[in-house]
PDB file of N, CA and C in Angstrom:
ATOM      1  N   MET A 943       0.846  -1.189   0.000  1.00  0.00           N
ATOM      2  CA  MET A 943       0.000   0.000   0.000  1.00  0.00           C
ATOM      3  C   MET A 943       0.888   1.249   0.000  1.00  0.00           C
ATOM      4  N   LYS A 944       0.548   2.184  -0.844  1.00  0.00           N
ATOM      5  CA  LYS A 944       1.343   3.412  -0.959  1.00  0.00           C
ATOM      6  C   LYS A 944       1.112   4.330   0.237  1.00  0.00           C
ATOM      7  N   SER A 945       2.163   5.020   0.617  1.00  0.00           N
ATOM      8  CA  SER A 945       2.055   6.015   1.681  1.00  0.00           C
ATOM      9  C   SER A 945       1.458   7.295   1.098  1.00  0.00           C
ATOM     10  N   LYS A 946       1.023   8.183   1.972  1.00  0.00           N
ATOM     11  CA  LYS A 946       0.481   9.464   1.539  1.00  0.00           C
ATOM     12  C   LYS A 946       1.519  10.232   0.721  1.00  0.00           C
ATOM     13  N   ILE A 947       2.770  10.201   1.144  1.00  0.00           N
ATOM     14  CA  ILE A 947       3.848  10.908   0.438  1.00  0.00           C
ATOM     15  C   ILE A 947       4.009  10.346  -0.973  1.00  0.00           C
ATOM     16  N   GLU A 948       3.985   9.030  -1.112  1.00  0.00           N
ATOM     17  CA  GLU A 948       4.111   8.410  -2.437  1.00  0.00           C
ATOM     18  C   GLU A 948       2.939   8.799  -3.335  1.00  0.00           C
ATOM     19  N   ILE A 949       1.759   8.830  -2.755  1.00  0.00           N
ATOM     20  CA  ILE A 949       0.561   9.218  -3.507  1.00  0.00           C
ATOM     21  C   ILE A 949       0.687  10.658  -3.990  1.00  0.00           C
ATOM     22  N   LEU A 950       1.051  11.551  -3.091  1.00  0.00           N
ATOM     23  CA  LEU A 950       1.183  12.967  -3.456  1.00  0.00           C
ATOM     24  C   LEU A 950       2.253  13.160  -4.521  1.00  0.00           C
ATOM     25  N   LYS A 951       3.359  12.447  -4.407  1.00  0.00           N
ATOM     26  CA  LYS A 951       4.421  12.569  -5.412  1.00  0.00           C
ATOM     27  C   LYS A 951       3.939  12.114  -6.781  1.00  0.00           C
ATOM     28  N   LYS A 952       3.171  11.042  -6.839  1.00  0.00           N
ATOM     29  CA  LYS A 952       2.659  10.525  -8.113  1.00  0.00           C
ATOM     30  C   LYS A 952       1.685  11.520  -8.752  1.00  0.00           C
ATOM     31  N   ILE A 953       0.731  12.014  -7.982  1.00  0.00           N
ATOM     32  CA  ILE A 953      -0.235  12.978  -8.523  1.00  0.00           C
ATOM     33  C   ILE A 953       0.478  14.274  -8.915  1.00  0.00           C
ATOM     34  N   THR A 954       1.436  14.693  -8.098  1.00  0.00           N
ATOM     35  CA  THR A 954       2.220  15.893  -8.390  1.00  0.00           C
ATOM     36  C   THR A 954       2.908  15.756  -9.739  1.00  0.00           C
ATOM     37  N   GLU A 955       3.503  14.617  -9.951  1.00  0.00           N
ATOM     38  CA  GLU A 955       4.193  14.358 -11.220  1.00  0.00           C
ATOM     39  C   GLU A 955       3.200  14.322 -12.387  1.00  0.00           C
ATOM     40  N   ASP A 956       2.113  13.595 -12.215  1.00  0.00           N
ATOM     41  CA  ASP A 956       1.115  13.463 -13.284  1.00  0.00           C
ATOM     42  C   ASP A 956       0.538  14.812 -13.711  1.00  0.00           C
ATOM     43  N   LEU A 957       0.327  15.698 -12.745  1.00  0.00           N
ATOM     44  CA  LEU A 957      -0.324  16.985 -13.032  1.00  0.00           C
ATOM     45  C   LEU A 957       0.657  18.166 -13.102  1.00  0.00           C
ATOM     46  N   ASN A 958       1.942  17.864 -12.986  1.00  0.00           N
ATOM     47  CA  ASN A 958       2.968  18.900 -13.034  1.00  0.00           C
ATOM     48  C   ASN A 958       2.702  19.997 -11.996  1.00  0.00           C
ATOM     49  N   LEU A 959       2.597  19.564 -10.741  1.00  0.00           N
ATOM     50  CA  LEU A 959       2.341  20.464  -9.622  1.00  0.00           C
ATOM     51  C   LEU A 959       3.580  20.567  -8.755  1.00  0.00           C
ATOM     52  N   ASN A 960       3.494  21.331  -7.685  1.00  0.00           N
ATOM     53  CA  ASN A 960       4.585  21.451  -6.719  1.00  0.00           C
ATOM     54  C   ASN A 960       4.378  20.430  -5.610  1.00  0.00           C
ATOM     55  N   PHE A 961       5.451  19.703  -5.298  1.00  0.00           N
ATOM     56  CA  PHE A 961       5.329  18.733  -4.206  1.00  0.00           C
ATOM     57  C   PHE A 961       5.476  19.435  -2.875  1.00  0.00           C
ATOM     58  N   GLU A 962       4.574  19.114  -1.980  1.00  0.00           N
ATOM     59  CA  GLU A 962       4.588  19.619  -0.607  1.00  0.00           C
ATOM     60  C   GLU A 962       3.874  18.567   0.214  1.00  0.00           C
ATOM     61  N   SER A 963       4.468  18.154   1.309  1.00  0.00           N
ATOM     62  CA  SER A 963       3.853  17.083   2.091  1.00  0.00           C
ATOM     63  C   SER A 963       2.715  17.561   2.991  1.00  0.00           C
ATOM     64  N   GLN A 964       2.648  18.850   3.242  1.00  0.00           N
ATOM     65  CA  GLN A 964       1.578  19.381   4.086  1.00  0.00           C
ATOM     66  C   GLN A 964       0.795  20.433   3.301  1.00  0.00           C
ATOM     67  N   ASP A 965      -0.508  20.406   3.409  1.00  0.00           N
ATOM     68  CA  ASP A 965      -1.390  21.347   2.711  1.00  0.00           C
ATOM     69  C   ASP A 965      -1.208  21.301   1.196  1.00  0.00           C
ATOM     70  N   TRP A 966      -0.909  20.122   0.674  1.00  0.00           N
ATOM     71  CA  TRP A 966      -0.637  19.937  -0.746  1.00  0.00           C
ATOM     72  C   TRP A 966      -1.781  20.458  -1.622  1.00  0.00           C
ATOM     73  N   GLY A 967      -3.018  20.110  -1.285  1.00  0.00           N
ATOM     74  CA  GLY A 967      -4.165  20.537  -2.087  1.00  0.00           C
ATOM     75  C   GLY A 967      -4.346  22.039  -2.095  1.00  0.00           C
ATOM     76  N   ILE A 968      -4.139  22.656  -0.976  1.00  0.00           N
ATOM     77  CA  ILE A 968      -4.302  24.117  -0.865  1.00  0.00           C
ATOM     78  C   ILE A 968      -3.178  24.835  -1.612  1.00  0.00           C
ATOM     79  N   ILE A 969      -1.955  24.354  -1.467  1.00  0.00           N
ATOM     80  CA  ILE A 969      -0.808  24.984  -2.124  1.00  0.00           C
ATOM     81  C   ILE A 969      -0.919  24.888  -3.650  1.00  0.00           C
ATOM     82  N   ASN A 970      -1.435  23.781  -4.139  1.00  0.00           N
ATOM     83  CA  ASN A 970      -1.520  23.564  -5.587  1.00  0.00           C
ATOM     84  C   ASN A 970      -2.870  23.941  -6.189  1.00  0.00           C
ATOM     85  N   ALA A 971      -3.752  24.480  -5.392  1.00  0.00           N
ATOM     86  CA  ALA A 971      -5.076  24.859  -5.902  1.00  0.00           C
ATOM     87  C   ALA A 971      -4.938  25.839  -7.057  1.00  0.00           C
ATOM     88  N   SER A 972      -5.775  25.633  -8.075  1.00  0.00           N
ATOM     89  CA  SER A 972      -5.723  26.510  -9.242  1.00  0.00           C
ATOM     90  C   SER A 972      -7.109  26.591  -9.880  1.00  0.00           C
ATOM     91  N   PRO A 973      -7.765  27.741  -9.759  1.00  0.00           N
ATOM     92  CA  PRO A 973      -9.083  27.888 -10.373  1.00  0.00           C
ATOM     93  C   PRO A 973      -9.042  27.667 -11.882  1.00  0.00           C
ATOM     94  N   ASP A 974      -7.929  28.034 -12.501  1.00  0.00           N
ATOM     95  CA  ASP A 974      -7.799  27.882 -13.949  1.00  0.00           C
ATOM     96  C   ASP A 974      -7.698  26.421 -14.388  1.00  0.00           C
ATOM     97  N   ARG A 975      -7.355  25.552 -13.458  1.00  0.00           N
ATOM     98  CA  ARG A 975      -7.187  24.137 -13.797  1.00  0.00           C
ATOM     99  C   ARG A 975      -8.286  23.256 -13.203  1.00  0.00           C
ATOM    100  N   LEU A 976      -9.316  23.874 -12.649  1.00  0.00           N
ATOM    101  CA  LEU A 976     -10.387  23.125 -11.988  1.00  0.00           C
ATOM    102  C   LEU A 976     -10.967  22.038 -12.892  1.00  0.00           C
ATOM    103  N   GLU A 977     -11.330  22.393 -14.105  1.00  0.00           N
ATOM    104  CA  GLU A 977     -11.921  21.418 -15.023  1.00  0.00           C
ATOM    105  C   GLU A 977     -10.947  20.267 -15.295  1.00  0.00           C
ATOM    106  N   GLU A 978      -9.684  20.596 -15.485  1.00  0.00           N
ATOM    107  CA  GLU A 978      -8.656  19.573 -15.710  1.00  0.00           C
ATOM    108  C   GLU A 978      -8.567  18.621 -14.510  1.00  0.00           C
ATOM    109  N   PHE A 979      -8.577  19.175 -13.296  1.00  0.00           N
ATOM    110  CA  PHE A 979      -8.479  18.351 -12.093  1.00  0.00           C
ATOM    111  C   PHE A 979      -9.688  17.426 -11.951  1.00  0.00           C
ATOM    112  N   VAL A 980     -10.872  17.946 -12.231  1.00  0.00           N
ATOM    113  CA  VAL A 980     -12.089  17.127 -12.131  1.00  0.00           C
ATOM    114  C   VAL A 980     -12.034  15.992 -13.146  1.00  0.00           C
ATOM    115  N   LYS A 981     -11.678  16.306 -14.374  1.00  0.00           N
ATOM    116  CA  LYS A 981     -11.589  15.260 -15.414  1.00  0.00           C
ATOM    117  C   LYS A 981     -10.548  14.213 -15.045  1.00  0.00           C
ATOM    118  N   TYR A 982      -9.429  14.662 -14.516  1.00  0.00           N
ATOM    119  CA  TYR A 982      -8.375  13.748 -14.090  1.00  0.00           C
ATOM    120  C   TYR A 982      -8.892  12.828 -12.980  1.00  0.00           C
ATOM    121  N   PHE A 983      -9.595  13.388 -12.018  1.00  0.00           N
ATOM    122  CA  PHE A 983     -10.183  12.609 -10.926  1.00  0.00           C
ATOM    123  C   PHE A 983     -11.127  11.548 -11.486  1.00  0.00           C
ATOM    124  N   GLU A 984     -11.979  11.966 -12.409  1.00  0.00           N
ATOM    125  CA  GLU A 984     -13.011  11.074 -12.938  1.00  0.00           C
ATOM    126  C   GLU A 984     -12.455   9.986 -13.850  1.00  0.00           C
ATOM    127  N   THR A 985     -11.325  10.225 -14.483  1.00  0.00           N
ATOM    128  CA  THR A 985     -10.793   9.251 -15.436  1.00  0.00           C
ATOM    129  C   THR A 985      -9.583   8.473 -14.926  1.00  0.00           C
ATOM    130  N   SER A 986      -9.019   8.890 -13.804  1.00  0.00           N
ATOM    131  CA  SER A 986      -7.837   8.189 -13.295  1.00  0.00           C
ATOM    132  C   SER A 986      -8.228   6.834 -12.716  1.00  0.00           C
ATOM    133  N   ARG A 987      -7.263   5.979 -12.675  1.00  0.00           N
ATOM    134  CA  ARG A 987      -7.475   4.636 -12.123  1.00  0.00           C
ATOM    135  C   ARG A 987      -6.917   4.542 -10.707  1.00  0.00           C
ATOM    136  N   TYR A 988      -6.894   5.666 -10.035  1.00  0.00           N
ATOM    137  CA  TYR A 988      -6.399   5.691  -8.670  1.00  0.00           C
ATOM    138  C   TYR A 988      -7.357   4.984  -7.723  1.00  0.00           C
ATOM    139  N   SER A 989      -6.790   4.526  -6.617  1.00  0.00           N
ATOM    140  CA  SER A 989      -7.595   3.944  -5.548  1.00  0.00           C
ATOM    141  C   SER A 989      -8.345   5.079  -4.835  1.00  0.00           C
ATOM    142  N   GLU A 990      -9.278   4.715  -3.980  1.00  0.00           N
ATOM    143  CA  GLU A 990     -10.014   5.728  -3.212  1.00  0.00           C
ATOM    144  C   GLU A 990      -9.059   6.542  -2.337  1.00  0.00           C
ATOM    145  N   LYS A 991      -8.048   5.891  -1.778  1.00  0.00           N
ATOM    146  CA  LYS A 991      -7.069   6.586  -0.935  1.00  0.00           C
ATOM    147  C   LYS A 991      -6.324   7.637  -1.751  1.00  0.00           C
ATOM    148  N   GLU A 992      -5.990   7.296  -2.980  1.00  0.00           N
ATOM    149  CA  GLU A 992      -5.286   8.231  -3.844  1.00  0.00           C
ATOM    150  C   GLU A 992      -6.221   9.371  -4.286  1.00  0.00           C
ATOM    151  N   LYS A 993      -7.454   9.037  -4.593  1.00  0.00           N
ATOM    152  CA  LYS A 993      -8.412  10.056  -5.017  1.00  0.00           C
ATOM    153  C   LYS A 993      -8.764  11.009  -3.875  1.00  0.00           C
ATOM    154  N   TYR A 994      -8.632  10.545  -2.649  1.00  0.00           N
ATOM    155  CA  TYR A 994      -8.890  11.388  -1.485  1.00  0.00           C
ATOM    156  C   TYR A 994      -8.019  12.641  -1.529  1.00  0.00           C
ATOM    157  N   GLU A 995      -6.743  12.468  -1.851  1.00  0.00           N
ATOM    158  CA  GLU A 995      -5.818  13.606  -1.927  1.00  0.00           C
ATOM    159  C   GLU A 995      -6.192  14.526  -3.086  1.00  0.00           C
ATOM    160  N   LEU A 996      -6.565  13.949  -4.185  1.00  0.00           N
ATOM    161  CA  LEU A 996      -6.970  14.725  -5.354  1.00  0.00           C
ATOM    162  C   LEU A 996      -8.269  15.484  -5.082  1.00  0.00           C
ATOM    163  N   PHE A 997      -9.148  14.889  -4.310  1.00  0.00           N
ATOM    164  CA  PHE A 997     -10.418  15.520  -3.947  1.00  0.00           C
ATOM    165  C   PHE A 997     -10.171  16.846  -3.223  1.00  0.00           C
ATOM    166  N   GLU A 998      -9.223  16.846  -2.307  1.00  0.00           N
ATOM    167  CA  GLU A 998      -8.894  18.078  -1.574  1.00  0.00           C
ATOM    168  C   GLU A 998      -8.385  19.167  -2.521  1.00  0.00           C
ATOM    169  N   LEU A 999      -7.598  18.777  -3.510  1.00  0.00           N
ATOM    170  CA  LEU A 999      -7.099  19.728  -4.506  1.00  0.00           C
ATOM    171  C   LEU A 999      -8.266  20.362  -5.269  1.00  0.00           C
ATOM    172  N   ILE A1000      -9.249  19.574  -5.616  1.00  0.00           N
ATOM    173  CA  ILE A1000     -10.412  20.071  -6.363  1.00  0.00           C
ATOM    174  C   ILE A1000     -11.233  21.025  -5.497  1.00  0.00           C
ATOM    175  N   ILE A1001     -11.463  20.655  -4.249  1.00  0.00           N
ATOM    176  CA  ILE A1001     -12.220  21.518  -3.336  1.00  0.00           C
ATOM    177  C   ILE A1001     -11.502  22.865  -3.157  1.00  0.00           C
ATOM    178  N   ALA A1002     -10.204  22.824  -2.908  1.00  0.00           N
ATOM    179  CA  ALA A1002      -9.428  24.059  -2.712  1.00  0.00           C
ATOM    180  C   ALA A1002      -9.411  24.901  -3.986  1.00  0.00           C
ATOM    181  N   SER A1003      -9.339  24.261  -5.133  1.00  0.00           N
ATOM    182  CA  SER A1003      -9.339  24.998  -6.405  1.00  0.00           C
ATOM    183  C   SER A1003     -10.679  25.685  -6.632  1.00  0.00           C
ATOM    184  N   TYR A1004     -11.770  25.012  -6.274  1.00  0.00           N
ATOM    185  CA  TYR A1004     -13.072  25.648  -6.458  1.00  0.00           C
ATOM    186  C   TYR A1004     -13.264  26.790  -5.468  1.00  0.00           C
ATOM    187  N   ASN A1005     -12.776  26.630  -4.258  1.00  0.00           N
ATOM    188  CA  ASN A1005     -12.846  27.726  -3.297  1.00  0.00           C
ATOM    189  C   ASN A1005     -12.116  28.950  -3.856  1.00  0.00           C
ATOM    190  N   ASP A1006     -10.922  28.736  -4.410  1.00  0.00           N
ATOM    191  CA  ASP A1006     -10.171  29.838  -5.013  1.00  0.00           C
ATOM    192  C   ASP A1006     -10.908  30.426  -6.214  1.00  0.00           C
ATOM    193  N   CYS A1007     -11.588  29.581  -6.964  1.00  0.00           N
ATOM    194  CA  CYS A1007     -12.380  30.038  -8.109  1.00  0.00           C
ATOM    195  C   CYS A1007     -13.475  30.991  -7.639  1.00  0.00           C
ATOM    196  N   LEU A1008     -14.146  30.637  -6.569  1.00  0.00           N
ATOM    197  CA  LEU A1008     -15.213  31.487  -6.039  1.00  0.00           C
ATOM    198  C   LEU A1008     -14.664  32.823  -5.534  1.00  0.00           C
ATOM    199  N   ILE A1009     -13.463  32.810  -4.998  1.00  0.00           N
ATOM    200  CA  ILE A1009     -12.844  34.039  -4.495  1.00  0.00           C
ATOM    201  C   ILE A1009     -12.328  34.904  -5.644  1.00  0.00           C
ATOM    202  N   GLU A1010     -11.571  34.307  -6.546  1.00  0.00           N
ATOM    203  CA  GLU A1010     -10.871  35.059  -7.586  1.00  0.00           C
ATOM    204  C   GLU A1010     -11.741  35.377  -8.800  1.00  0.00           C
ATOM    205  N   ILE A1011     -12.484  34.390  -9.259  1.00  0.00           N
ATOM    206  CA  ILE A1011     -13.253  34.555 -10.489  1.00  0.00           C
ATOM    207  C   ILE A1011     -14.707  34.927 -10.178  1.00  0.00           C
ATOM    208  N   LYS A1012     -15.130  34.571  -8.970  1.00  0.00           N
ATOM    209  CA  LYS A1012     -16.485  34.860  -8.492  1.00  0.00           C
ATOM    210  C   LYS A1012     -17.562  34.279  -9.410  1.00  0.00           C
ATOM    211  N   GLU A1013     -17.290  33.052  -9.883  1.00  0.00           N
ATOM    212  CA  GLU A1013     -18.233  32.353 -10.746  1.00  0.00           C
ATOM    213  C   GLU A1013     -18.466  30.959 -10.224  1.00  0.00           C
ATOM    214  N   LYS A1014     -19.690  30.507 -10.339  1.00  0.00           N
ATOM    215  CA  LYS A1014     -19.978  29.116 -10.013  1.00  0.00           C
ATOM    216  C   LYS A1014     -19.590  28.257 -11.208  1.00  0.00           C
ATOM    217  N   SER A1015     -19.346  26.998 -10.944  1.00  0.00           N
ATOM    218  CA  SER A1015     -18.915  26.075 -11.985  1.00  0.00           C
ATOM    219  C   SER A1015     -19.870  24.889 -12.047  1.00  0.00           C
ATOM    220  N   LYS A1016     -20.496  24.689 -13.181  1.00  0.00           N
ATOM    221  CA  LYS A1016     -21.381  23.540 -13.381  1.00  0.00           C
ATOM    222  C   LYS A1016     -20.590  22.243 -13.237  1.00  0.00           C
ATOM    223  N   ILE A1017     -19.354  22.266 -13.732  1.00  0.00           N
ATOM    224  CA  ILE A1017     -18.504  21.075 -13.633  1.00  0.00           C
ATOM    225  C   ILE A1017     -18.298  20.696 -12.173  1.00  0.00           C
ATOM    226  N   PHE A1018     -18.005  21.692 -11.331  1.00  0.00           N
ATOM    227  CA  PHE A1018     -17.804  21.394  -9.918  1.00  0.00           C
ATOM    228  C   PHE A1018     -19.101  20.958  -9.259  1.00  0.00           C
ATOM    229  N   GLU A1019     -20.185  21.633  -9.559  1.00  0.00           N
ATOM    230  CA  GLU A1019     -21.464  21.282  -8.945  1.00  0.00           C
ATOM    231  C   GLU A1019     -21.861  19.846  -9.282  1.00  0.00           C
ATOM    232  N   ASP A1020     -21.641  19.426 -10.522  1.00  0.00           N
ATOM    233  CA  ASP A1020     -21.903  18.035 -10.903  1.00  0.00           C
ATOM    234  C   ASP A1020     -20.959  17.095 -10.164  1.00  0.00           C
ATOM    235  N   PHE A1021     -19.699  17.475 -10.100  1.00  0.00           N
ATOM    236  CA  PHE A1021     -18.686  16.669  -9.421  1.00  0.00           C
ATOM    237  C   PHE A1021     -19.050  16.467  -7.950  1.00  0.00           C
ATOM    238  N   ILE A1022     -19.386  17.545  -7.265  1.00  0.00           N
ATOM    239  CA  ILE A1022     -19.655  17.443  -5.832  1.00  0.00           C
ATOM    240  C   ILE A1022     -20.933  16.656  -5.573  1.00  0.00           C
ATOM    241  N   SER A1023     -21.934  16.796  -6.423  1.00  0.00           N
ATOM    242  CA  SER A1023     -23.158  16.024  -6.189  1.00  0.00           C
ATOM    243  C   SER A1023     -22.930  14.539  -6.463  1.00  0.00           C
ATOM    244  N   ASN A1024     -21.983  14.203  -7.331  1.00  0.00           N
ATOM    245  CA  ASN A1024     -21.668  12.794  -7.598  1.00  0.00           C
ATOM    246  C   ASN A1024     -20.805  12.166  -6.509  1.00  0.00           C
ATOM    247  N   THR A1025     -20.078  12.967  -5.748  1.00  0.00           N
ATOM    248  CA  THR A1025     -19.164  12.425  -4.738  1.00  0.00           C
ATOM    249  C   THR A1025     -19.624  12.684  -3.304  1.00  0.00           C
ATOM    250  N   LYS A1026     -20.578  13.579  -3.116  1.00  0.00           N
ATOM    251  CA  LYS A1026     -20.968  14.010  -1.777  1.00  0.00           C
ATOM    252  C   LYS A1026     -21.473  12.871  -0.899  1.00  0.00           C
ATOM    253  N   GLY A1027     -22.110  11.878  -1.458  1.00  0.00           N
ATOM    254  CA  GLY A1027     -22.631  10.783  -0.656  1.00  0.00           C
ATOM    255  C   GLY A1027     -21.597   9.750  -0.265  1.00  0.00           C
ATOM    256  N   SER A1028     -20.392   9.868  -0.791  1.00  0.00           N
ATOM    257  CA  SER A1028     -19.350   8.890  -0.524  1.00  0.00           C
ATOM    258  C   SER A1028     -18.733   9.107   0.859  1.00  0.00           C
ATOM    259  N   ASP A1029     -18.706   8.057   1.644  1.00  0.00           N
ATOM    260  CA  ASP A1029     -18.079   8.131   2.964  1.00  0.00           C
ATOM    261  C   ASP A1029     -16.598   8.487   2.873  1.00  0.00           C
ATOM    262  N   THR A1030     -15.975   8.147   1.752  1.00  0.00           N
ATOM    263  CA  THR A1030     -14.552   8.395   1.568  1.00  0.00           C
ATOM    264  C   THR A1030     -14.202   9.867   1.714  1.00  0.00           C
ATOM    265  N   TYR A1031     -15.072  10.752   1.238  1.00  0.00           N
ATOM    266  CA  TYR A1031     -14.743  12.172   1.185  1.00  0.00           C
ATOM    267  C   TYR A1031     -15.418  13.007   2.268  1.00  0.00           C
ATOM    268  N   ASN A1032     -16.176  12.366   3.156  1.00  0.00           N
ATOM    269  CA  ASN A1032     -16.902  13.094   4.196  1.00  0.00           C
ATOM    270  C   ASN A1032     -15.997  13.950   5.082  1.00  0.00           C
ATOM    271  N   THR A1033     -14.811  13.470   5.407  1.00  0.00           N
ATOM    272  CA  THR A1033     -13.906  14.232   6.268  1.00  0.00           C
ATOM    273  C   THR A1033     -13.541  15.564   5.618  1.00  0.00           C
ATOM    274  N   ILE A1034     -13.222  15.516   4.324  1.00  0.00           N
ATOM    275  CA  ILE A1034     -12.850  16.745   3.611  1.00  0.00           C
ATOM    276  C   ILE A1034     -14.062  17.659   3.487  1.00  0.00           C
ATOM    277  N   ILE A1035     -15.191  17.110   3.089  1.00  0.00           N
ATOM    278  CA  ILE A1035     -16.411  17.915   2.928  1.00  0.00           C
ATOM    279  C   ILE A1035     -16.788  18.570   4.246  1.00  0.00           C
ATOM    280  N   ASN A1036     -16.767  17.805   5.320  1.00  0.00           N
ATOM    281  CA  ASN A1036     -17.134  18.364   6.631  1.00  0.00           C
ATOM    282  C   ASN A1036     -16.172  19.452   7.077  1.00  0.00           C
ATOM    283  N   TYR A1037     -14.897  19.268   6.803  1.00  0.00           N
ATOM    284  CA  TYR A1037     -13.915  20.299   7.158  1.00  0.00           C
ATOM    285  C   TYR A1037     -14.253  21.609   6.440  1.00  0.00           C
ATOM    286  N   TRP A1038     -14.407  21.552   5.131  1.00  0.00           N
ATOM    287  CA  TRP A1038     -14.635  22.765   4.342  1.00  0.00           C
ATOM    288  C   TRP A1038     -15.995  23.384   4.604  1.00  0.00           C
ATOM    289  N   LYS A1039     -17.004  22.571   4.792  1.00  0.00           N
ATOM    290  CA  LYS A1039     -18.344  23.151   4.966  1.00  0.00           C
ATOM    291  C   LYS A1039     -18.514  23.802   6.336  1.00  0.00           C
ATOM    292  N   ASN A1040     -17.649  23.493   7.280  1.00  0.00           N
ATOM    293  CA  ASN A1040     -17.747  24.080   8.608  1.00  0.00           C
ATOM    294  C   ASN A1040     -16.855  25.304   8.810  1.00  0.00           C
ATOM    295  N   LEU A1041     -16.167  25.721   7.775  1.00  0.00           N
ATOM    296  CA  LEU A1041     -15.380  26.948   7.858  1.00  0.00           C
ATOM    297  C   LEU A1041     -16.340  28.123   7.738  1.00  0.00           C
ATOM    298  N   ASP A1042     -16.268  29.069   8.633  1.00  0.00           N
ATOM    299  CA  ASP A1042     -17.329  30.082   8.689  1.00  0.00           C
ATOM    300  C   ASP A1042     -16.896  31.496   8.299  1.00  0.00           C
ATOM    301  N   ASN A1043     -15.917  31.612   7.452  1.00  0.00           N
ATOM    302  CA  ASN A1043     -15.508  32.918   6.958  1.00  0.00           C
ATOM    303  C   ASN A1043     -15.860  32.995   5.477  1.00  0.00           C
ATOM    304  N   ASP A1044     -16.958  33.675   5.169  1.00  0.00           N
ATOM    305  CA  ASP A1044     -17.445  33.743   3.788  1.00  0.00           C
ATOM    306  C   ASP A1044     -16.437  34.325   2.817  1.00  0.00           C
ATOM    307  N   ASP A1045     -15.637  35.274   3.264  1.00  0.00           N
ATOM    308  CA  ASP A1045     -14.666  35.901   2.374  1.00  0.00           C
ATOM    309  C   ASP A1045     -13.538  34.942   1.991  1.00  0.00           C
ATOM    310  N   GLU A1046     -13.077  34.153   2.942  1.00  0.00           N
ATOM    311  CA  GLU A1046     -11.979  33.224   2.689  1.00  0.00           C
ATOM    312  C   GLU A1046     -12.436  31.853   2.217  1.00  0.00           C
ATOM    313  N   PHE A1047     -13.638  31.445   2.612  1.00  0.00           N
ATOM    314  CA  PHE A1047     -14.106  30.093   2.320  1.00  0.00           C
ATOM    315  C   PHE A1047     -15.538  30.086   1.787  1.00  0.00           C
ATOM    316  N   PRO A1048     -15.767  30.737   0.654  1.00  0.00           N
ATOM    317  CA  PRO A1048     -17.132  30.771   0.116  1.00  0.00           C
ATOM    318  C   PRO A1048     -17.658  29.388  -0.263  1.00  0.00           C
ATOM    319  N   ILE A1049     -16.778  28.434  -0.407  1.00  0.00           N
ATOM    320  CA  ILE A1049     -17.204  27.086  -0.757  1.00  0.00           C
ATOM    321  C   ILE A1049     -18.056  26.448   0.335  1.00  0.00           C
ATOM    322  N   SER A1050     -17.900  26.908   1.570  1.00  0.00           N
ATOM    323  CA  SER A1050     -18.643  26.287   2.674  1.00  0.00           C
ATOM    324  C   SER A1050     -20.157  26.316   2.421  1.00  0.00           C
ATOM    325  N   LYS A1051     -20.640  27.393   1.866  1.00  0.00           N
ATOM    326  CA  LYS A1051     -22.080  27.463   1.561  1.00  0.00           C
ATOM    327  C   LYS A1051     -22.449  26.555   0.395  1.00  0.00           C
ATOM    328  N   VAL A1052     -21.571  26.458  -0.583  1.00  0.00           N
ATOM    329  CA  VAL A1052     -21.838  25.647  -1.775  1.00  0.00           C
ATOM    330  C   VAL A1052     -21.984  24.175  -1.405  1.00  0.00           C
ATOM    331  N   ILE A1053     -21.178  23.707  -0.483  1.00  0.00           N
ATOM    332  CA  ILE A1053     -21.227  22.293  -0.133  1.00  0.00           C
ATOM    333  C   ILE A1053     -22.060  22.018   1.117  1.00  0.00           C
ATOM    334  N   GLY A1054     -22.829  22.995   1.521  1.00  0.00           N
ATOM    335  CA  GLY A1054     -23.807  22.758   2.578  1.00  0.00           C
ATOM    336  C   GLY A1054     -23.427  23.190   3.965  1.00  0.00           C
ATOM    337  N   GLY A1055     -22.518  24.128   4.077  1.00  0.00           N
ATOM    338  CA  GLY A1055     -22.108  24.589   5.407  1.00  0.00           C
ATOM    339  C   GLY A1055     -22.949  25.738   5.907  1.00  0.00           C
ATOM    340  N   ASN A1056     -22.574  26.193   7.072  1.00  0.00           N
ATOM    341  CA  ASN A1056     -23.287  27.288   7.705  1.00  0.00           C
ATOM    342  C   ASN A1056     -22.737  28.655   7.320  1.00  0.00           C
ATOM    343  N   GLY A1057     -21.432  28.644   6.844  1.00  0.00           N
ATOM    344  CA  GLY A1057     -20.714  29.851   6.448  1.00  0.00           C
ATOM    345  C   GLY A1057     -21.440  31.058   6.478  1.00  0.00           C
TER     346      GLY A1057
END
């Protein structure tokens, strides 16, 4: 079984991102690449453990999209509704939806938080 570090290094290489062992998804978030990240998630043959790390990257990228571009994304909305019921991603979803600063974390309202 691959370690978290091995998983992050593989995804980092595949997507030409910066490797960082902590806050990897937040550091590599990119609103301009949101669609690419979602497609990669949906078509990759990664295990659920590997997709967990990629999921955080997508959430952070959409949060940045809402801040910087101030536009909703149909691609993200479809993505989140397809994955929201999965127990695998509940920890990430619960973390983001419970952040209560609308200016910094507008995604919290999108994914069902109190924000």
